[in-house]
Short mmCIF file of C-alpha atoms and ligand atoms in Angstrom, two decimals:
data_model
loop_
_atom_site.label_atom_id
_atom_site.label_comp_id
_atom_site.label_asym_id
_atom_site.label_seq_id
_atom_site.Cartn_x
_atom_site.Cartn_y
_atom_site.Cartn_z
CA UNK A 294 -9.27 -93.10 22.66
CA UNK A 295 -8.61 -95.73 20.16
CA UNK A 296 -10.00 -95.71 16.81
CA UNK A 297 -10.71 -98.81 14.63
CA UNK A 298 -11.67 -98.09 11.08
CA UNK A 299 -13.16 -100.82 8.94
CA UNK A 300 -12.75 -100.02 5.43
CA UNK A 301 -11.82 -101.90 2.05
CA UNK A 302 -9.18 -98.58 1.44
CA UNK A 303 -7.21 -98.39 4.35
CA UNK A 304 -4.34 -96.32 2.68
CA UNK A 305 -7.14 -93.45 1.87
CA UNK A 306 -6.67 -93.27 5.63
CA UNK A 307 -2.41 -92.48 5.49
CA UNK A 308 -2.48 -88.89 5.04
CA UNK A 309 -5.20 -88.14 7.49
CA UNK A 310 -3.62 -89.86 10.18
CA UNK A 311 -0.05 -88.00 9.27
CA UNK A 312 -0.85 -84.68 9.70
CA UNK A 313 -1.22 -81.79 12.13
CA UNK A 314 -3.09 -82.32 15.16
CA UNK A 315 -4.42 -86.08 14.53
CA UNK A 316 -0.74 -86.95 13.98
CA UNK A 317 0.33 -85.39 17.35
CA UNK A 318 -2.56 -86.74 19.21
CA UNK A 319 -1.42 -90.52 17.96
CA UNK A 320 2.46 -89.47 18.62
CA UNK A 321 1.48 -87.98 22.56
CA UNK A 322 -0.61 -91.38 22.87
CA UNK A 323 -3.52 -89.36 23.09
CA UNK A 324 -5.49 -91.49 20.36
CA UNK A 325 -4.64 -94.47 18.53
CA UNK A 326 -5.53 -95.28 14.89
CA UNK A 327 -5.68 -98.66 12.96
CA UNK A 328 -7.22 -99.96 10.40
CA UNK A 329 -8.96 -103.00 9.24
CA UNK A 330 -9.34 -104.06 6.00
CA UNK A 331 -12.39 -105.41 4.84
CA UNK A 332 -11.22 -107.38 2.02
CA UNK A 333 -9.36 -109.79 4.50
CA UNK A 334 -12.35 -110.87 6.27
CA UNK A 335 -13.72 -112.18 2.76
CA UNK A 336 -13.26 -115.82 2.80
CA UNK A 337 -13.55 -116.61 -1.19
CA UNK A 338 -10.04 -116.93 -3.67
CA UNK A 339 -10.74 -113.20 -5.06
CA UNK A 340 -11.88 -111.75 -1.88
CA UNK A 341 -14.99 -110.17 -2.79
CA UNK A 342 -16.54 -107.77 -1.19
CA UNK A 343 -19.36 -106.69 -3.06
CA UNK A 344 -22.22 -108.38 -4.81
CA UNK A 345 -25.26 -108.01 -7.27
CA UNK A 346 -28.64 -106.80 -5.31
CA UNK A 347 -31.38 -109.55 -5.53
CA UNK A 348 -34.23 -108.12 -7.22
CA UNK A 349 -32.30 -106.28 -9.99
CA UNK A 350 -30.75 -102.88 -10.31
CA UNK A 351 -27.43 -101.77 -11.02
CA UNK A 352 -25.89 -101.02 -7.82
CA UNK A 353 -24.29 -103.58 -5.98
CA UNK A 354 -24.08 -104.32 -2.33
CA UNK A 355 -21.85 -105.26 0.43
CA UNK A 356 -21.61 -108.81 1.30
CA UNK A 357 -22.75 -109.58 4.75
CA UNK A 358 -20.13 -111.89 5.82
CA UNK A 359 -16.88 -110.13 5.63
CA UNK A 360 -18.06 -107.49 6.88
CA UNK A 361 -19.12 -109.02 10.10
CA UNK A 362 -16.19 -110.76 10.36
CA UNK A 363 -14.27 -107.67 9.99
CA UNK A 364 -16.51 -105.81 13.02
CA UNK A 365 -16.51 -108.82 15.15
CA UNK A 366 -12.17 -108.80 14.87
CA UNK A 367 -12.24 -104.98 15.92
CA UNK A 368 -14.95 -105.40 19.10
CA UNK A 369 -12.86 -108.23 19.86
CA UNK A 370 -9.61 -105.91 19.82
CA UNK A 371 -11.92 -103.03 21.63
CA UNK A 372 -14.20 -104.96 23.54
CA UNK A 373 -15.41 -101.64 25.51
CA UNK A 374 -15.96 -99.90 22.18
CA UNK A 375 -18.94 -98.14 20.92
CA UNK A 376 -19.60 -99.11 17.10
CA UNK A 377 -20.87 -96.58 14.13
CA UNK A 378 -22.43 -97.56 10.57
CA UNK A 379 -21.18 -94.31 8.17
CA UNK A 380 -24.78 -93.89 6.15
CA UNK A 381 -26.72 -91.45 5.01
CA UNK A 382 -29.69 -92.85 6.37
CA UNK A 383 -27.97 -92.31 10.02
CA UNK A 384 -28.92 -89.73 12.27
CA UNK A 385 -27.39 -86.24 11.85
CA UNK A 386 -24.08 -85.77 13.14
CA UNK A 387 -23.44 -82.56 15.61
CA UNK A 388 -21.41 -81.25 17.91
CA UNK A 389 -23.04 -82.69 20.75
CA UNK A 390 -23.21 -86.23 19.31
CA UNK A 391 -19.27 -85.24 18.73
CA UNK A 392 -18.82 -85.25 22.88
CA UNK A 393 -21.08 -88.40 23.47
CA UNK A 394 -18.64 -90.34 21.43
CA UNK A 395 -15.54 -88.75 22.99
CA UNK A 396 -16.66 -90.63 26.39
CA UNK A 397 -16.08 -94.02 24.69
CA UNK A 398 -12.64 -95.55 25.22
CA UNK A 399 -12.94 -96.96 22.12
CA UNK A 400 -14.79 -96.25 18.41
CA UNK A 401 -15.15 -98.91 15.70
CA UNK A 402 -15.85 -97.29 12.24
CA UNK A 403 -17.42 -99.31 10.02
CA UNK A 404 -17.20 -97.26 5.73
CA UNK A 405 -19.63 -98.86 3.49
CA UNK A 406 -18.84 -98.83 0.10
CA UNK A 407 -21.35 -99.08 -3.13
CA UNK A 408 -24.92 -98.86 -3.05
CA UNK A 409 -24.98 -99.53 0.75
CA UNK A 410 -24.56 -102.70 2.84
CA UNK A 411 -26.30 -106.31 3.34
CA UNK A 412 -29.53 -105.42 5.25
CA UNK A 413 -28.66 -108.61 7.52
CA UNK A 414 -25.53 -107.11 8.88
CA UNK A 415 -25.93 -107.86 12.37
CA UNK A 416 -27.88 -104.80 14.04
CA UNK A 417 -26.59 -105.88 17.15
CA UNK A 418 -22.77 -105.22 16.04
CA UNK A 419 -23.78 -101.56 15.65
CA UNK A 420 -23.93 -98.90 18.03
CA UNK A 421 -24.93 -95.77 16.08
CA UNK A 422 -25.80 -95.22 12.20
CA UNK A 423 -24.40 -91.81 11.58
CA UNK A 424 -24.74 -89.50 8.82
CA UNK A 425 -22.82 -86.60 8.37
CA UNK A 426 -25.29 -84.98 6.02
CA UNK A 427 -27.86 -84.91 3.52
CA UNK A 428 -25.57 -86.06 0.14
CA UNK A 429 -24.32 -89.15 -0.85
CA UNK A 430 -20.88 -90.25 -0.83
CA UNK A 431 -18.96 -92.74 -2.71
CA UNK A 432 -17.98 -94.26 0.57
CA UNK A 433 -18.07 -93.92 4.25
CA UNK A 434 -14.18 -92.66 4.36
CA UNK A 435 -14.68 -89.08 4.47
CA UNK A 436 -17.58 -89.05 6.51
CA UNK A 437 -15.03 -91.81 9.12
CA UNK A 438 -12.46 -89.48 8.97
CA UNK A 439 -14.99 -85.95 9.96
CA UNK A 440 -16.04 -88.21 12.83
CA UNK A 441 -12.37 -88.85 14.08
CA UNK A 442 -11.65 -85.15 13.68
CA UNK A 443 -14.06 -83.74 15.71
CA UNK A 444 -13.82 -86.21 18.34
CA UNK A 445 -10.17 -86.17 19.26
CA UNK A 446 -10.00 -82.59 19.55
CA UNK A 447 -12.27 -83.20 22.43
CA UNK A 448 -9.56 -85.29 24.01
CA UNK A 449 -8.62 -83.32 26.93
CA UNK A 450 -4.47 -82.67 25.56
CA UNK A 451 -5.15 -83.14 22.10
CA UNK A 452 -5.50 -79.70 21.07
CA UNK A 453 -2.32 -78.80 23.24
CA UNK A 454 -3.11 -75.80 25.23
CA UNK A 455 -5.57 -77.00 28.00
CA UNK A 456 -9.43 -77.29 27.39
CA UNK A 457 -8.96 -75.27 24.11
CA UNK A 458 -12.31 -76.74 22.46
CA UNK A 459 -14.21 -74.96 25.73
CA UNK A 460 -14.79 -72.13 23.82
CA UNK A 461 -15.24 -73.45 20.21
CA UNK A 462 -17.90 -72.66 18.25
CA UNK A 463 -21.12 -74.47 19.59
CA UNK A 464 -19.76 -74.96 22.85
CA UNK A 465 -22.46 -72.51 24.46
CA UNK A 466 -24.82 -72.99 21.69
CA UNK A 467 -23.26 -69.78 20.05
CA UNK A 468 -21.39 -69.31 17.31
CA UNK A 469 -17.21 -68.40 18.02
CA UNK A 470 -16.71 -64.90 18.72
CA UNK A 471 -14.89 -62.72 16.02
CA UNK A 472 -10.82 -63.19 15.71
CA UNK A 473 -8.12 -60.45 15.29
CA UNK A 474 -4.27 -61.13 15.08
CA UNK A 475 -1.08 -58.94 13.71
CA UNK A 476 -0.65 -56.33 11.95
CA UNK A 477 -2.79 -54.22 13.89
CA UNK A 478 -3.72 -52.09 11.14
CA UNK A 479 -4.53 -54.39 7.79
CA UNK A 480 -5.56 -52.48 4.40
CA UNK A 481 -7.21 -49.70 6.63
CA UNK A 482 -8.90 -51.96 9.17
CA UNK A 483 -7.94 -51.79 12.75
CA UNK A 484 -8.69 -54.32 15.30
CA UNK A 485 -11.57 -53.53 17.87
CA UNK A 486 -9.43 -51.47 20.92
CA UNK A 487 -10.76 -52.98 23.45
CA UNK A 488 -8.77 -56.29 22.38
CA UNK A 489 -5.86 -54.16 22.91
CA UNK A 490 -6.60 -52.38 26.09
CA UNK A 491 -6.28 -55.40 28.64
CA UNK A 492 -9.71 -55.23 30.46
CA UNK A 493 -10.61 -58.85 30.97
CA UNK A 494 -13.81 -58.10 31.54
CA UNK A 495 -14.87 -55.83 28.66
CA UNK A 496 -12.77 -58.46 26.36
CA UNK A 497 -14.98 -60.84 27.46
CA UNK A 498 -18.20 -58.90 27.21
CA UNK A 499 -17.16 -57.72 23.55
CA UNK A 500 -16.34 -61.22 22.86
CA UNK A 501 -20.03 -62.56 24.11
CA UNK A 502 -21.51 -59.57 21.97
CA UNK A 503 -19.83 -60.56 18.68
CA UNK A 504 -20.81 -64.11 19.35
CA UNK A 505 -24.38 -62.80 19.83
CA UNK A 506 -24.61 -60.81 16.96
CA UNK A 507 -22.97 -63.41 14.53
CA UNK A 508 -25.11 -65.89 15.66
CA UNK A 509 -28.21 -63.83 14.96
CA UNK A 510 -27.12 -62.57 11.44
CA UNK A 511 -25.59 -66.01 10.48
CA UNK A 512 -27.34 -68.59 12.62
CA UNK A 513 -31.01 -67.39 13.63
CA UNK A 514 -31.63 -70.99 14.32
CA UNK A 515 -29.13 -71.69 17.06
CA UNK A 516 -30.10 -68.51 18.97
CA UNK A 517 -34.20 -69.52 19.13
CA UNK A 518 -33.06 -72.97 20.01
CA UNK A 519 -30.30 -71.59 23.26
CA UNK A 520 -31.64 -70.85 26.25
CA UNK A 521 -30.30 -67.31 26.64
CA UNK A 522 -29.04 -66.04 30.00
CA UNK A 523 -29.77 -62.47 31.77
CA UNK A 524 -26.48 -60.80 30.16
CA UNK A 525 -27.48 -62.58 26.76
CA UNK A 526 -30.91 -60.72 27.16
CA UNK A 527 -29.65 -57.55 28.32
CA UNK A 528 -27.19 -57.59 24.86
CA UNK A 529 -30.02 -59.00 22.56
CA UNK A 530 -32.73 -56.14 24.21
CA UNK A 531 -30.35 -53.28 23.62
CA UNK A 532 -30.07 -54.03 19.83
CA UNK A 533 -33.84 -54.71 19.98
CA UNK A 534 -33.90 -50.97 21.14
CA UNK A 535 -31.21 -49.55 18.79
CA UNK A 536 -33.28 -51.06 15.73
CA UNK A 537 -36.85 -49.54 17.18
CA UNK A 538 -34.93 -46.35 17.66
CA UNK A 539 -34.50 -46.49 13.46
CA UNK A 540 -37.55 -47.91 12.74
CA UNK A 541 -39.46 -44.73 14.80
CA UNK A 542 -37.67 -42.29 13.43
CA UNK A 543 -39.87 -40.73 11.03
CA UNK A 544 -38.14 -40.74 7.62
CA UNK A 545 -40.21 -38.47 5.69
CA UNK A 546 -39.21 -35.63 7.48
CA UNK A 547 -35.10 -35.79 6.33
C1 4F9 B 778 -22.16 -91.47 5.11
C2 4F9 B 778 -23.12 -90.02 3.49
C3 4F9 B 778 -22.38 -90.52 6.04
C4 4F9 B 778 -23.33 -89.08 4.48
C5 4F9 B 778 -21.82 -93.50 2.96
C6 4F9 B 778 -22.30 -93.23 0.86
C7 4F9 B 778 -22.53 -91.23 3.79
C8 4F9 B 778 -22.32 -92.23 2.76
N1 4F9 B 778 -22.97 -89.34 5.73
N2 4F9 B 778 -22.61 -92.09 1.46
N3 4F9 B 778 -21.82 -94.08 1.75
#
């Protein structure tokens, strides 16, 4: 995958590309990162990228031209790449969205700065408007960088040990089982045995039932949306009984 970010602060983009997993994915030529600086696609003396808004206010706007010029250089470099518009008017980014733009070769990020950008910024150059989520930023940088996390550890060999984003959170439409490592005891708390007792198969079932039960305490939302298998249902029904066993019991009596 190889990642083209347009931007008028490229060097905001030196510390994210030098560290931990991002910096071993560009080292084992897993991804490749560049970037583009706006500011060298503006064709006046003081390279200006940014302009009054016609009608009055006190925002200004990004100039149309440099920034096409600037898009147009990296589809040129990735002419197979898919292009994305940081905004908050984009649609909402998610983990799904997350594996649709893994399957590019290619990804062209294009950070608006300001109050936004030239309406007349060729559509056509653009791919996807992305936002990811309901604030406003000072740029698209941060929300760039999010984007080029989450895809590249999709990469199959980016996150080292093979398809280790299989069971991420989301994956199954569940949130990530609970996690345990050493000591086995910490400040009175022991780890759940059956993590230590080296049944594969009741590992896994504990595992499903933690991500169950997280999922309904934390994420109600994700569970009505999942289409739940038959051991999902057998889990969710005996906790339906458990809780009718409480509610019946008739608390007056105690
Ligand atoms: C981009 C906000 C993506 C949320 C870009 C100002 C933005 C943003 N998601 N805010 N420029």
């Amino acid at each position: 995958m190889d990642f083209v970010v347009l931007t008028i602060f490229p060097d905001m983009f030196d510390p994210f590309w030098n560290h931990g997993i991002i910096r071993r994915a560009i080292e084992q030529k897993k991804i490749s990162a560049s970037t583009i600086n706006i500011r060298d696609y503006a064709r006046d003396r003081h390279q200006v990228t940014d302009d009054k808004t016609y009608g009055g206010g006190s925002g200004m706007v990004m100039k149309p031209e440099p920034l096409a010029g600037a898009i147009r250089a990296a589809t040129q470099k990735l002419p197979t790449a898919g292009s994305v518009l940081l905004t908050p008017q984009g649609k909402p980014f998610h983990q799904n969205m997350a594996r649709e733009l893994a399957s590019f070769d290619g990804l062209v990020l294009i950070c608006g700065r300001y109050e936004g950008v030239d309406e007349r910024i060729c559509h056509d150059l653009i791919d996807y408007e992305i936002s990811i989520g309901d604030y406003v930023l000072t740029g698209g940088e941060l929300a760039a960088m999010i984007i080029i996390d989450a895809v590249t550890r999709l990469i199959p060999g980016a996150l080292g040990g093979e398809n280790a984003a299989e069971n991420d959170s989301f994956s199954n439409g569940l949130l990530e089982h609970a996690h345990y490592t050493r000591p086995q005891r910490y400040e009175g708390q022991e780890v759940p045995e059956v993590l230590l007792s080296g049944h594969h198969q009741e590992i896994e079932r504990w595992r499903l039932e933690s991500s169950l039960m997280r999922t309904l305490l934390k994420r109600p939302d994700l569970l009505q949306q999942k289409r739940l298998n038959q051991q999902e249902i057998i889990i969710l029904d005996k906790w339906r009984n458990e809780i009718d066993k409480v509610l019946k019991f008739d608390h007056k009596k105690r």
